Amino acid sequence: AVRTIKGRVPEKVPGSRVVIKYLEPEPEPQVLPQGDGPEITCCKCGTVLDDEAGEVVTPSVGCEKEGCSHWACLGCAGFKSEADAAKGGTWFCPLHGPPPPPRFLAYPAVVLRLCSRRGMLVRFDGYADGSEDKEGWVEEAGEDEWCWEEEYDEAADSAKLAQVETDTAEVNCYYCVARGGWRMWKAARELRPNWAWRGVETG
């Protein structure tokens, strides 16, 4: 039987577009100090809850964790109104609440080559030349979760496309010509490593 990689023969894999999904690390919980003076502020957004005289300025709720002194305004605590909070709802501050659900991001890339031991060497879109994150190895049949780019559907997938910030304002393009008469400018990220090169001219 002919070996395939997700329905594609190995010879066709270099140059193919893929989308790889990675689990993003959980951010450290951020809790603001509860005011620099006698007033009490929301530990999430900084809104004044009680003024220096102890008068209520903004309705709030306290963390349900025993011994915790953090308070939050109703909006940051997830309540629509005081009546909603009075129904018996509870709130835990970021330090004591349940961990957020896993967050996956999808990274488009082009396959540069295959290795029987390490998998696929890919070049990720958007990263500047010289970036340590520009290229990486993806296990074709291991723990890494990936698919062909044409099979990726962001609307039906929990992993959203990552927004990669670069320090480049211009896109390098190359003029490509095929024997059948096909001619087109291609961005550097669209080039295929199995194409034959006949020199480069600035255009």
XYZ file of C-alpha atoms in Angstrom, residues 29-135:
107
model
C -4.363 36.163 36.967
C -4.353 39.936 37.287
C -5.732 41.477 40.462
C -5.543 45.236 41.025
C -4.793 46.643 44.483
C -7.963 47.526 46.348
C -7.360 51.279 46.327
C -4.366 53.369 47.384
C -6.230 54.943 50.271
C -9.323 54.406 52.410
C -11.536 53.951 49.330
C -12.294 50.451 48.013
C -11.917 49.760 44.279
C -12.832 46.875 41.988
C -9.961 44.396 41.891
C -10.490 43.830 38.147
C -11.237 47.230 36.560
C -10.326 49.739 39.298
C -13.783 51.348 39.600
C -14.331 53.000 43.014
C -16.777 50.880 45.020
C -16.761 52.652 48.398
C -15.419 56.168 48.924
C -13.124 57.319 51.716
C -16.098 57.855 54.007
C -17.258 54.284 53.492
C -20.264 55.292 51.372
C -21.230 52.939 48.547
C -20.432 54.474 45.164
C -20.825 51.381 42.982
C -22.695 48.173 43.917
C -20.250 45.321 44.406
C -19.758 41.764 45.640
C -16.934 40.170 47.587
C -14.934 37.054 46.796
C -16.488 33.906 48.252
C -13.089 32.467 49.190
C -12.774 32.463 52.978
C -10.272 35.050 54.124
C -10.074 36.852 50.746
C -10.624 40.618 50.861
C -11.082 41.242 47.126
C -14.219 42.951 45.848
C -15.531 43.584 42.326
C -18.206 45.708 40.674
C -21.256 43.776 39.492
C -20.210 43.879 35.825
C -16.772 42.397 36.480
C -18.371 39.762 38.730
C -20.701 38.691 35.919
C -23.976 40.086 37.294
C -26.391 42.198 35.242
C -27.903 44.035 38.198
C -28.171 44.128 42.004
C -31.308 41.984 41.737
C -29.335 39.438 39.716
C -26.611 39.344 42.377
C -29.222 39.048 45.161
C -30.546 35.786 43.698
C -27.805 33.909 45.470
C -25.075 34.067 42.863
C -21.486 33.724 43.978
C -18.267 35.246 42.694
C -14.622 34.310 43.104
C -11.790 36.721 42.351
C -9.267 35.817 39.617
C -6.914 34.311 42.212
C -9.516 31.903 43.568
C -11.865 31.247 40.663
C -11.825 28.176 38.396
C -9.171 28.165 35.648
C -10.305 29.495 32.270
C -11.085 26.932 29.540
C -8.147 25.907 27.344
C -7.495 28.383 24.554
C -6.257 27.104 21.224
C -4.888 29.258 18.404
C -4.412 28.190 14.788
C -1.223 29.077 12.909
C -1.133 28.874 9.062
C 2.161 27.651 7.584
C 3.782 26.098 4.529
C 5.562 22.736 4.660
C 9.238 23.026 3.709
C 10.280 19.384 3.911
C 9.578 16.015 5.471
C 11.768 14.039 7.857
C 11.028 10.422 8.785
C 12.220 11.077 12.337
C 11.076 14.612 13.153
C 8.021 15.063 10.941
C 7.331 18.199 8.894
C 9.465 21.319 8.896
C 7.069 24.256 8.436
C 7.443 27.991 7.963
C 4.771 29.984 9.791
C 3.060 32.957 8.172
C 3.654 36.480 9.388
C 6.877 36.130 11.335
C 9.750 38.419 10.401
C 12.931 36.997 8.891
C 15.290 35.988 11.680
C 12.530 35.312 14.196
C 13.100 32.203 16.320
C 9.407 31.313 15.851
C 9.431 31.549 12.040
C 10.070 27.820 11.478
